[in-house]
Amino acid sequence: MNIAVLSDIHANREALVAVLEDARHLGADSFCSLGDIIGFNGDPAACIDIVRPLLCAAVRGNHEAALLQRGLFGVPLYTTMMDRTAAMLHAEQIAWLRSLPLQTSYAGMRLVHATPGTPETWQRIATPAEATTALSTCTEAICFFGHTHRPAVFCTKAGYCTALPICYDAEGTCTIPLEEGVRYLINPGSVGQPRDMEWKAAYALINTETQHLLLRRVAYDVHAAAAKIERTGLPPTFAEALLRGASPTGD
């Protein structure tokens, strides 16, 4: 099975379409979402309609949670964004988002947006110490997570957790062979709002037969996506951050 793992699409239709085309070209035969299909960018309904029929598994992200419980994070700007987002969605789309679990398993792998131990607290995993804690709550050897908008691969071998280097080649690929007996915590990066100072869309492709992981970067019409951010009620700084591949909020 060749599984494309998408996270943090964030209503970026241009990025999503480019990623799906790339994944299909590379032989993806199933698709999973790690949450945050909505938020930040201007095409939430289109992104749901495009990706939903393809998904074999999906989980809820913090932006879905904020849509369903307005004011959840106590940030007025985000509440405004979710009010605008809700106005762009149909009731059936919102009901589907509500049906998504906080975490699930697919093809023997754990899928979660934030942390597998306490997914509802929306904590971030950014260090080997945090990865060690997260993996201690997983029975699966491989766990995919998102939320940070930055690609990362942590592995635990002989009880010691390390962060593997992420180096993309000229074709936008980072290839990582997965070792038997080693546990992995993998962040594919963000499709719709990367924050690692690279604007290209990020996703992962894992082959469960060959045990190879590909981290991919894909070019798309980022200027078209940035122009739509005003629909969400967010300031121009969010569009500027998208063009740079930076965090608009400093996290």
Coordinates of N, CA and C in Angstrom, one line a residue:
M1 N 0.8 -1.2 0.0 CA 0.0 0.0 0.0 C 0.9 1.2 0.0
N2 N 0.5 2.2 -0.8 CA 1.3 3.5 -0.9 C 0.3 4.6 -0.4
I3 N 0.6 5.0 0.8 CA -0.4 5.9 1.5 C 0.2 7.4 1.5
A4 N -0.6 8.3 1.0 CA -0.3 9.7 1.1 C -0.9 10.2 2.4
V5 N -0.1 10.9 3.2 CA -0.5 11.4 4.5 C -0.4 12.9 4.4
L6 N -1.6 13.6 4.5 CA -1.7 15.0 4.4 C -2.1 15.6 5.8
S7 N -1.5 16.7 6.1 CA -1.8 17.4 7.3 C -1.9 18.9 7.1
D8 N -2.7 19.6 7.9 CA -2.8 21.0 7.9 C -3.0 21.6 6.4
I9 N -4.0 21.1 5.8 CA -4.4 21.7 4.5 C -4.8 23.1 4.6
H10 N -5.5 23.4 5.6 CA -5.9 24.8 6.0 C -6.5 25.6 4.8
A11 N -7.5 24.9 4.2 CA -8.4 25.6 3.2 C -7.6 26.2 2.0
N12 N -6.4 25.6 1.7 CA -5.6 26.1 0.6 C -5.8 25.2 -0.6
R13 N -6.8 25.5 -1.4 CA -7.1 24.7 -2.5 C -6.0 24.5 -3.5
E14 N -5.3 25.6 -3.8 CA -4.2 25.5 -4.8 C -3.1 24.5 -4.3
A15 N -2.8 24.5 -3.1 CA -1.8 23.6 -2.5 C -2.3 22.2 -2.5
L16 N -3.6 22.0 -2.1 CA -4.1 20.7 -2.0 C -4.2 20.0 -3.4
V17 N -4.6 20.7 -4.4 CA -4.7 20.2 -5.8 C -3.4 19.7 -6.3
A18 N -2.3 20.6 -6.0 CA -1.0 20.3 -6.5 C -0.4 19.0 -5.7
V19 N -0.7 18.9 -4.5 CA -0.3 17.7 -3.7 C -0.9 16.5 -4.2
L20 N -2.2 16.5 -4.4 CA -2.9 15.3 -4.8 C -2.4 14.9 -6.2
E21 N -2.2 15.8 -7.1 CA -1.6 15.4 -8.4 C -0.3 14.8 -8.2
D22 N 0.6 15.4 -7.4 CA 1.9 14.8 -7.2 C 1.8 13.4 -6.5
A23 N 1.0 13.2 -5.6 CA 0.8 11.9 -4.9 C 0.4 10.9 -5.9
R24 N -0.6 11.2 -6.7 CA -1.1 10.2 -7.7 C 0.0 9.9 -8.6
H25 N 0.8 10.9 -9.1 CA 1.9 10.6 -10.0 C 2.9 9.6 -9.4
L26 N 3.1 9.7 -8.1 CA 4.0 8.8 -7.4 C 3.4 7.5 -7.0
G27 N 2.1 7.3 -7.3 CA 1.5 6.0 -7.1 C 0.7 5.8 -5.8
A28 N 0.3 6.9 -5.2 CA -0.5 6.8 -4.0 C -1.8 6.1 -4.3
D29 N -2.2 5.1 -3.5 CA -3.4 4.4 -3.7 C -4.4 4.6 -2.5
S30 N -4.0 5.3 -1.5 CA -4.9 5.7 -0.4 C -4.4 7.0 0.2
F31 N -5.3 7.7 0.8 CA -5.1 9.0 1.4 C -5.6 9.1 2.8
C32 N -4.8 9.8 3.7 CA -5.2 10.1 5.1 C -5.0 11.5 5.4
S33 N -5.8 12.0 6.3 CA -5.7 13.4 6.8 C -5.5 13.5 8.3
L34 N -4.5 14.3 8.7 CA -4.2 14.5 10.1 C -4.9 15.7 10.7
G35 N -5.9 16.2 10.0 CA -6.7 17.3 10.5 C -6.3 18.7 10.1
D36 N -7.0 19.7 10.5 CA -6.9 21.1 10.1 C -7.1 21.2 8.6
I37 N -8.2 20.6 8.1 CA -8.5 20.8 6.7 C -8.9 22.3 6.4
I38 N -9.5 22.9 7.5 CA -10.0 24.3 7.3 C -9.1 25.2 8.1
G39 N -9.4 26.5 8.0 CA -8.7 27.6 8.7 C -7.6 28.2 7.9
F40 N -7.4 29.5 8.2 CA -6.3 30.3 7.6 C -6.5 30.8 6.2
N41 N -6.8 29.8 5.3 CA -6.9 30.2 3.9 C -8.4 30.2 3.4
G42 N -8.6 30.5 2.2 CA -9.9 31.0 1.7 C -10.8 30.0 1.1
D43 N -10.5 28.7 1.0 CA -11.3 27.7 0.3 C -11.7 26.5 1.2
P44 N -12.3 26.7 2.3 CA -12.6 25.6 3.2 C -13.6 24.6 2.6
A45 N -14.6 25.1 1.9 CA -15.6 24.2 1.4 C -15.1 23.4 0.2
A46 N -14.3 24.0 -0.7 CA -13.7 23.3 -1.8 C -12.7 22.3 -1.3
C47 N -11.9 22.6 -0.3 CA -11.0 21.6 0.2 C -11.6 20.4 0.8
I48 N -12.7 20.6 1.5 CA -13.5 19.4 2.1 C -14.0 18.6 0.9
D49 N -14.6 19.3 0.0 CA -15.3 18.5 -1.1 C -14.2 17.7 -2.0
I50 N -13.0 18.3 -2.1 CA -12.0 17.6 -2.9 C -11.4 16.4 -2.2
V51 N -11.1 16.6 -0.9 CA -10.3 15.6 -0.2 C -11.2 14.5 0.5
R52 N -12.4 14.9 0.9 CA -13.2 14.0 1.6 C -13.5 12.6 0.9
P53 N -13.8 12.6 -0.4 CA -14.1 11.3 -1.0 C -12.9 10.4 -1.2
L54 N -11.7 11.0 -1.0 CA -10.5 10.3 -1.2 C -10.0 9.6 0.1
L55 N -10.5 10.1 1.3 CA -9.9 9.7 2.5 C -10.3 8.3 3.0
C56 N -9.2 7.6 3.3 CA -9.5 6.3 4.0 C -9.5 6.4 5.5
A57 N -8.9 7.5 6.0 CA -8.9 7.8 7.4 C -8.6 9.2 7.6
A58 N -9.2 9.8 8.7 CA -9.0 11.2 8.9 C -9.3 11.5 10.4
V59 N -8.7 12.5 11.0 CA -8.9 12.9 12.3 C -9.2 14.4 12.4
R60 N -9.6 14.8 13.5 CA -10.0 16.2 13.8 C -8.8 17.0 14.2
G61 N -8.6 18.2 13.7 CA -7.5 19.1 14.1 C -8.1 20.2 15.0
N62 N -7.2 21.0 15.6 CA -7.6 22.1 16.5 C -8.5 23.2 15.7
H63 N -8.3 23.3 14.4 CA -9.2 24.3 13.7 C -10.6 23.8 13.6
E64 N -10.7 22.5 13.3 CA -12.1 21.9 13.3 C -12.7 22.0 14.7
A65 N -11.9 21.8 15.8 CA -12.4 22.0 17.1 C -12.8 23.4 17.4
A66 N -12.1 24.4 16.9 CA -12.4 25.8 17.1 C -13.7 26.2 16.3
L67 N -13.9 25.5 15.2 CA -15.1 25.8 14.4 C -16.3 25.3 15.2
L68 N -16.2 24.1 15.8 CA -17.3 23.4 16.4 C -17.6 24.0 17.8
Q69 N -16.5 24.6 18.4 CA -16.7 25.3 19.7 C -16.1 26.7 19.6
R70 N -16.8 27.6 19.1 CA -16.3 28.9 18.8 C -15.7 29.6 20.1
G71 N -14.6 30.2 20.0 CA -13.9 30.8 21.1 C -13.1 29.9 21.9
L72 N -12.9 28.6 21.4 CA -12.2 27.6 22.2 C -10.8 28.1 22.7
F73 N -10.1 28.8 21.8 CA -8.8 29.2 22.2 C -8.7 30.7 22.7
G74 N -9.8 31.3 22.8 CA -9.8 32.6 23.4 C -9.1 33.7 22.6
V75 N -9.0 33.6 21.3 CA -8.3 34.6 20.4 C -9.4 35.2 19.5
P76 N -9.7 36.4 19.7 CA -10.8 37.0 18.9 C -10.6 36.9 17.4
L77 N -9.3 37.1 17.0 CA -9.0 37.0 15.5 C -9.4 35.6 15.0
Y78 N -9.1 34.6 15.8 CA -9.5 33.2 15.3 C -11.0 33.0 15.4
T79 N -11.6 33.6 16.3 CA -13.1 33.5 16.4 C -13.7 34.1 15.1
T80 N -13.2 35.2 14.7 CA -13.7 35.9 13.5 C -13.4 35.0 12.3
M81 N -12.2 34.4 12.3 CA -11.9 33.5 11.1 C -12.8 32.3 11.1
M82 N -13.2 31.8 12.2 CA -14.1 30.6 12.2 C -15.5 31.0 11.9
D83 N -15.9 32.2 12.3 CA -17.2 32.7 11.9 C -17.3 32.8 10.4
R84 N -16.2 33.4 9.8 CA -16.2 33.5 8.3 C -16.1 32.1 7.6
T85 N -15.4 31.2 8.2 CA -15.3 29.8 7.7 C -16.6 29.1 7.7
A86 N -17.3 29.2 8.9 CA -18.6 28.6 9.0 C -19.6 29.1 8.0
A87 N -19.5 30.4 7.6 CA -20.4 30.9 6.6 C -20.1 30.4 5.2
M88 N -18.9 29.8 5.0 CA -18.6 29.3 3.7 C -18.9 27.8 3.6
L89 N -19.3 27.2 4.7 CA -19.5 25.7 4.7 C -21.0 25.4 4.8
H90 N -21.4 24.2 4.2 CA -22.7 23.7 4.3 C -22.9 23.0 5.7
A91 N -24.1 22.8 6.1 CA -24.4 22.1 7.4 C -23.8 20.7 7.3
E92 N -24.0 20.0 6.2 CA -23.5 18.6 6.1 C -22.0 18.6 6.2
Q93 N -21.3 19.5 5.6 CA -19.8 19.6 5.8 C -19.4 19.7 7.2
I94 N -20.1 20.6 8.0 CA -19.8 20.8 9.4 C -20.1 19.5 10.2
A95 N -21.2 18.9 9.8 CA -21.5 17.6 10.5 C -20.4 16.6 10.3
W96 N -19.9 16.5 9.0 CA -18.8 15.6 8.8 C -17.6 15.9 9.6
L97 N -17.2 17.2 9.7 CA -16.1 17.6 10.5 C -16.3 17.2 12.0
R98 N -17.6 17.3 12.4 CA -17.9 16.9 13.8 C -17.7 15.4 14.0
S99 N -17.9 14.6 13.0 CA -17.8 13.2 13.1 C -16.4 12.7 13.2
L100 N -15.4 13.5 12.9 CA -14.0 13.1 12.9 C -13.5 12.8 14.3
P101 N -12.8 11.7 14.5 CA -12.2 11.4 15.8 C -11.0 12.2 16.1
L102 N -10.6 12.3 17.3 CA -9.3 13.0 17.7 C -8.1 12.2 17.3
Q103 N -8.2 10.9 17.2 CA -7.1 10.0 16.7 C -7.7 8.7 16.2
T104 N -7.0 8.0 15.4 CA -7.4 6.7 14.9 C -6.2 5.9 14.4
S105 N -6.5 4.7 14.1 CA -5.4 3.8 13.5 C -5.8 3.4 12.1
Y106 N -4.8 3.4 11.2 CA -5.0 2.9 9.8 C -3.8 2.2 9.3
A107 N -4.0 1.1 8.7 CA -2.9 0.3 8.2 C -1.8 0.0 9.3
G108 N -2.2 -0.1 10.5 CA -1.3 -0.4 11.6 C -0.5 0.8 12.1
M109 N -0.9 2.0 11.7 CA -0.3 3.2 12.1 C -1.2 4.1 12.9
R110 N -0.7 4.8 13.9 CA -1.5 5.8 14.6 C -1.6 7.1 13.8
L111 N -2.7 7.7 13.8 CA -2.9 9.0 13.1 C -3.5 10.0 14.2
V112 N -2.9 11.2 14.3 CA -3.4 12.1 15.3 C -2.9 13.5 14.8
H113 N -3.7 14.5 15.2 CA -3.3 15.9 14.8 C -2.2 16.4 15.7
A114 N -2.3 16.3 17.0 CA -1.4 16.9 17.9 C -0.6 15.8 18.6
T115 N -1.0 15.4 19.8 CA -0.3 14.3 20.6 C -1.2 13.1 20.8
P116 N -0.6 11.9 20.7 CA -1.5 10.7 20.9 C -1.9 10.5 22.3
G117 N -1.2 11.0 23.3 CA -1.6 10.7 24.7 C -2.7 11.6 25.1
T118 N -2.7 12.9 24.8 CA -3.7 13.8 25.1 C -4.1 14.7 23.9
P119 N -4.7 14.1 22.9 CA -5.0 14.9 21.7 C -5.8 16.1 21.9
E120 N -6.7 16.1 22.9 CA -7.6 17.2 23.1 C -7.0 18.4 23.7
T121 N -5.7 18.3 24.1 CA -5.0 19.5 24.7 C -4.2 20.3 23.6
W122 N -4.1 19.7 22.4 CA -3.5 20.4 21.3 C -2.1 20.9 21.6
Q123 N -1.3 20.0 22.3 CA 0.1 20.3 22.5 C 0.9 20.0 21.2
R124 N 2.1 20.6 21.2 CA 3.0 20.4 20.0 C 4.1 19.5 20.3
I125 N 4.6 18.7 19.3 CA 5.7 17.9 19.5 C 6.8 18.4 18.6
A126 N 7.9 18.9 19.3 CA 9.0 19.5 18.5 C 10.4 19.1 18.9
T127 N 10.5 18.3 20.0 CA 11.8 17.9 20.5 C 11.8 16.4 20.7
P128 N 13.0 15.7 20.8 CA 13.1 14.3 21.1 C 12.4 14.0 22.4
A129 N 12.5 14.8 23.4 CA 11.9 14.6 24.7 C 10.4 14.5 24.6
E130 N 9.8 15.4 23.8 CA 8.4 15.4 23.6 C 8.0 14.2 22.8
A131 N 8.8 13.9 21.8 CA 8.5 12.7 21.0 C 8.6 11.4 21.8
T132 N 9.5 11.3 22.8 CA 9.6 10.2 23.6 C 8.3 10.0 24.4
T133 N 7.8 11.1 25.0 CA 6.6 11.0 25.8 C 5.4 10.6 24.9
A134 N 5.4 11.2 23.7 CA 4.3 10.8 22.7 C 4.3 9.3 22.4
L135 N 5.5 8.9 22.0 CA 5.6 7.5 21.6 C 5.3 6.5 22.7
S136 N 5.5 6.9 24.0 CA 5.2 6.0 25.1 C 3.7 5.8 25.2
T137 N 2.9 6.6 24.6 CA 1.4 6.4 24.7 C 0.9 5.6 23.5
C138 N 1.8 5.2 22.5 CA 1.4 4.6 21.3 C 1.7 3.1 21.4
T139 N 0.8 2.2 20.9 CA 1.2 0.8 20.7 C 1.7 0.6 19.3
E140 N 1.3 1.4 18.4 CA 1.8 1.3 17.0 C 3.3 1.7 16.9
A141 N 4.0 1.0 15.9 CA 5.4 1.4 15.7 C 5.5 2.7 15.0
I142 N 4.5 3.1 14.2 CA 4.6 4.3 13.5 C 3.4 5.2 13.9
C143 N 3.7 6.5 14.2 CA 2.6 7.4 14.5 C 2.9 8.7 13.6
F144 N 1.8 9.1 12.9 CA 1.9 10.3 12.2 C 1.1 11.4 12.9
F145 N 1.7 12.6 13.0 CA 1.1 13.7 13.6 C 1.4 15.0 12.8
G146 N 0.7 16.1 13.1 CA 0.8 17.3 12.4 C 0.9 18.5 13.4
H147 N 0.2 19.6 13.2 CA 0.0 20.7 14.1 C 1.1 21.7 14.1
T148 N 2.4 21.3 14.0 CA 3.5 22.2 14.0 C 3.7 22.9 12.7
H149 N 3.2 22.3 11.6 CA 3.4 22.8 10.2 C 4.9 22.7 9.8
R150 N 5.6 21.8 10.5 CA 7.1 21.6 10.1 C 7.4 20.1 10.0
P151 N 7.9 19.7 8.9 CA 8.3 18.3 8.7 C 9.3 17.8 9.8
A152 N 9.1 16.6 10.3 CA 9.9 16.1 11.3 C 9.8 14.6 11.4
V153 N 10.9 13.9 11.6 CA 10.9 12.5 11.8 C 11.7 12.2 13.1
F154 N 11.1 11.6 14.1 CA 11.7 11.2 15.3 C 11.7 9.7 15.3
C155 N 12.8 9.1 15.8 CA 12.8 7.6 15.8 C 13.4 7.2 17.2
T156 N 12.9 6.1 17.7 CA 13.4 5.5 18.9 C 13.9 4.2 18.7
K157 N 15.2 4.0 19.0 CA 16.0 2.8 18.8 C 16.8 2.5 20.0
A158 N 16.6 1.3 20.6 CA 17.3 0.9 21.8 C 17.0 1.9 22.9
G159 N 15.8 2.4 22.9 CA 15.4 3.2 24.0 C 15.8 4.7 23.9
Y160 N 16.5 5.0 22.8 CA 17.0 6.4 22.7 C 16.3 7.1 21.5
C161 N 15.7 8.3 21.7 CA 15.0 9.0 20.7 C 15.8 10.1 20.0
T162 N 15.9 10.1 18.7 CA 16.6 11.1 18.0 C 15.7 11.7 16.9
A163 N 16.1 12.9 16.5 CA 15.4 13.6 15.3 C 16.3 13.4 14.1
L164 N 15.7 12.8 13.1 CA 16.4 12.5 11.9 C 16.5 13.8 11.0
P165 N 17.6 14.0 10.3 CA 17.7 15.2 9.4 C 16.8 15.1 8.3
I166 N 16.2 16.2 7.9 CA 15.2 16.3 6.8 C 15.9 17.1 5.7
C167 N 16.3 16.4 4.7 CA 17.1 17.0 3.6 C 16.4 16.7 2.3
Y168 N 15.8 17.7 1.6 CA 15.1 17.5 0.4 C 16.1 17.7 -0.8
D169 N 16.0 16.8 -1.8 CA 16.8 16.9 -3.0 C 16.2 17.9 -4.0
A170 N 16.8 18.1 -5.1 CA 16.4 19.0 -6.1 C 15.0 18.7 -6.6
E171 N 14.5 17.5 -6.5 CA 13.2 17.1 -6.9 C 12.2 17.3 -5.8
G172 N 12.6 17.8 -4.7 CA 11.7 18.0 -3.6 C 11.3 16.8 -2.8
T173 N 12.3 15.8 -2.7 CA 12.1 14.6 -2.0 C 13.1 14.3 -1.0
C174 N 12.6 13.9 0.2 CA 13.5 13.4 1.2 C 13.1 11.9 1.5
T175 N 14.0 11.0 1.2 CA 13.7 9.6 1.3 C 14.3 9.0 2.6
I176 N 13.5 8.3 3.4 CA 13.9 7.7 4.6 C 13.5 6.3 4.7
P177 N 14.4 5.3 4.6 CA 14.1 3.9 4.8 C 13.7 3.7 6.3
L178 N 12.6 3.0 6.5 CA 12.2 2.7 7.9 C 12.7 1.3 8.3
E179 N 13.4 1.3 9.4 CA 14.0 0.1 9.9 C 13.1 -0.7 10.8
E180 N 13.2 -2.0 10.6 CA 12.4 -2.9 11.4 C 12.8 -2.8 12.9
G181 N 11.9 -2.8 13.8 CA 12.2 -2.8 15.2 C 12.4 -1.4 15.7
V182 N 12.3 -0.4 14.9 CA 12.5 1.0 15.3 C 11.1 1.7 15.3
R183 N 10.9 2.5 16.2 CA 9.6 3.2 16.3 C 9.7 4.6 15.8
Y184 N 8.7 5.1 15.1 CA 8.8 6.4 14.4 C 7.6 7.3 14.7
L185 N 7.9 8.6 14.9 CA 6.9 9.6 15.0 C 7.2 10.6 13.9
I186 N 6.2 10.7 13.0 CA 6.5 11.4 11.7 C 5.5 12.6 11.5
N187 N 6.0 13.7 11.2 CA 5.2 14.9 10.8 C 5.5 15.2 9.4
P188 N 4.5 15.1 8.5 CA 4.7 15.3 7.1 C 4.9 16.8 6.7
G189 N 4.6 17.7 7.7 CA 4.6 19.1 7.3 C 3.2 19.5 6.9
S190 N 3.1 20.8 6.5 CA 1.8 21.3 6.2 C 1.6 21.4 4.7
V191 N 0.4 21.0 4.2 CA 0.0 21.2 2.8 C -0.2 22.7 2.6
G192 N -1.0 23.3 3.4 CA -1.5 24.6 3.1 C -0.9 25.8 3.8
Q193 N 0.0 25.6 4.8 CA 0.6 26.7 5.5 C 1.9 26.2 6.1
P194 N 2.9 25.9 5.3 CA 4.2 25.5 5.9 C 4.8 26.6 6.7
R195 N 5.6 26.2 7.8 CA 6.2 27.2 8.7 C 7.7 26.9 8.9
D196 N 8.3 26.3 7.9 CA 9.7 26.0 8.0 C 10.6 26.8 7.0
M197 N 10.0 28.0 6.7 CA 10.7 29.0 5.8 C 10.8 28.4 4.4
E198 N 9.9 27.5 4.0 CA 9.8 27.0 2.6 C 8.3 27.0 2.3
W199 N 8.0 27.8 1.2 CA 6.5 28.0 0.9 C 5.9 26.8 0.2
K200 N 6.7 25.9 -0.3 CA 6.1 24.8 -1.1 C 5.3 23.9 -0.1
A201 N 4.2 23.3 -0.7 CA 3.4 22.4 0.1 C 4.1 21.2 0.5
A202 N 3.8 20.6 1.7 CA 4.5 19.5 2.2 C 3.5 18.3 2.5
Y203 N 4.0 17.1 2.2 CA 3.2 15.9 2.6 C 4.1 14.7 2.6
A204 N 3.6 13.6 3.1 CA 4.4 12.4 3.2 C 3.7 11.3 2.4
L205 N 4.5 10.3 1.9 CA 4.1 9.2 1.2 C 4.8 8.0 1.8
I206 N 4.1 7.0 2.3 CA 4.7 5.9 3.0 C 4.2 4.6 2.2
N207 N 5.2 3.8 1.9 CA 5.0 2.5 1.2 C 5.1 1.4 2.3
T208 N 3.9 0.8 2.6 CA 3.9 -0.2 3.7 C 4.5 -1.5 3.4
E209 N 4.8 -1.7 2.1 CA 5.4 -3.0 1.6 C 7.0 -2.8 1.6
T210 N 7.4 -1.7 1.0 CA 8.9 -1.5 1.0 C 9.4 -0.8 2.2
Q211 N 8.5 -0.3 3.1 CA 8.9 0.4 4.3 C 9.8 1.6 4.0
H212 N 9.4 2.3 2.9 CA 10.1 3.6 2.6 C 9.2 4.8 2.8
L213 N 9.7 5.8 3.4 CA 9.0 7.1 3.7 C 9.6 8.1 2.7
L214 N 8.7 8.8 2.0 CA 9.1 9.9 1.2 C 8.4 11.2 1.8
L215 N 9.2 12.2 2.1 CA 8.7 13.5 2.5 C 8.8 14.3 1.2
R216 N 7.7 15.0 0.8 CA 7.7 15.7 -0.5 C 7.4 17.2 -0.3
R217 N 8.0 18.0 -1.2 CA 7.6 19.4 -1.3 C 7.2 19.7 -2.7
V218 N 6.1 20.4 -2.9 CA 5.4 20.6 -4.2 C 5.1 22.1 -4.4
A219 N 5.5 22.6 -5.5 CA 5.2 24.0 -5.9 C 3.8 24.1 -6.3
Y220 N 3.2 25.3 -6.0 CA 1.8 25.6 -6.4 C 1.7 27.1 -6.5
D221 N 0.5 27.5 -6.9 CA 0.3 29.0 -7.1 C 0.0 29.6 -5.8
V222 N 1.1 29.9 -5.1 CA 1.0 30.4 -3.7 C 0.4 31.8 -3.7
H223 N 0.6 32.6 -4.8 CA 0.1 34.0 -4.8 C -1.4 34.0 -5.0
A224 N -2.0 33.0 -5.7 CA -3.4 32.9 -5.8 C -4.0 32.5 -4.5
A225 N -3.4 31.6 -3.7 CA -3.9 31.2 -2.4 C -3.8 32.4 -1.4
A226 N -2.7 33.2 -1.5 CA -2.5 34.3 -0.6 C -3.6 35.4 -0.8
A227 N -4.0 35.5 -2.0 CA -4.9 36.6 -2.4 C -6.3 36.3 -1.8
K228 N -6.6 35.0 -1.4 CA -7.9 34.6 -0.9 C -8.0 34.7 0.6
I229 N -6.9 35.0 1.3 CA -6.9 35.0 2.8 C -7.8 36.1 3.3
E230 N -7.9 37.2 2.6 CA -8.8 38.2 3.1 C -10.3 37.7 3.3
R231 N -10.7 36.7 2.6 CA -12.0 36.1 2.8 C -12.2 35.7 4.3
T232 N -11.2 35.3 5.0 CA -11.3 34.8 6.3 C -11.3 35.8 7.4
G233 N -11.1 37.1 7.0 CA -11.0 38.2 8.0 C -9.7 38.3 8.7
L234 N -8.7 37.6 8.2 CA -7.3 37.7 8.7 C -6.5 38.9 8.1
P235 N -5.6 39.4 8.8 CA -4.8 40.6 8.3 C -3.9 40.2 7.2
P236 N -3.3 41.1 6.4 CA -2.4 40.9 5.3 C -1.1 40.1 5.8
T237 N -0.8 40.2 7.0 CA 0.4 39.6 7.5 C 0.3 38.0 7.3
F238 N -0.9 37.5 7.3 CA -1.0 36.1 7.1 C -0.7 35.7 5.7
A239 N -1.1 36.5 4.8 CA -0.8 36.3 3.4 C 0.7 36.4 3.1
E240 N 1.3 37.4 3.8 CA 2.8 37.6 3.6 C 3.5 36.4 4.2
A241 N 3.1 35.8 5.3 CA 3.7 34.6 5.9 C 3.6 33.4 5.0
L242 N 2.4 33.3 4.4 CA 2.2 32.1 3.4 C 3.2 32.2 2.3
L243 N 3.5 33.4 1.8 CA 4.4 33.5 0.7 C 5.9 33.2 1.1
R244 N 6.2 33.4 2.4 CA 7.5 33.1 2.9 C 7.7 31.7 3.5
G245 N 6.6 31.1 3.7 CA 6.7 29.8 4.4 C 7.0 30.0 5.9
A246 N 6.5 31.1 6.4 CA 6.7 31.5 7.8 C 5.5 31.3 8.7
S247 N 5.7 31.3 10.0 CA 4.5 31.3 10.9 C 3.9 32.7 11.0
P248 N 2.6 32.9 10.8 CA 2.0 34.2 10.9 C 1.8 34.6 12.4
T249 N 1.9 33.6 13.3 CA 1.6 33.8 14.7 C 2.8 33.7 15.6
G250 N 4.0 33.3 15.1 CA 5.2 33.2 15.9 C 5.4 31.9 16.6
D251 N 4.5 31.0 16.3 CA 4.6 29.7 17.0 C 5.2 28.6 16.1

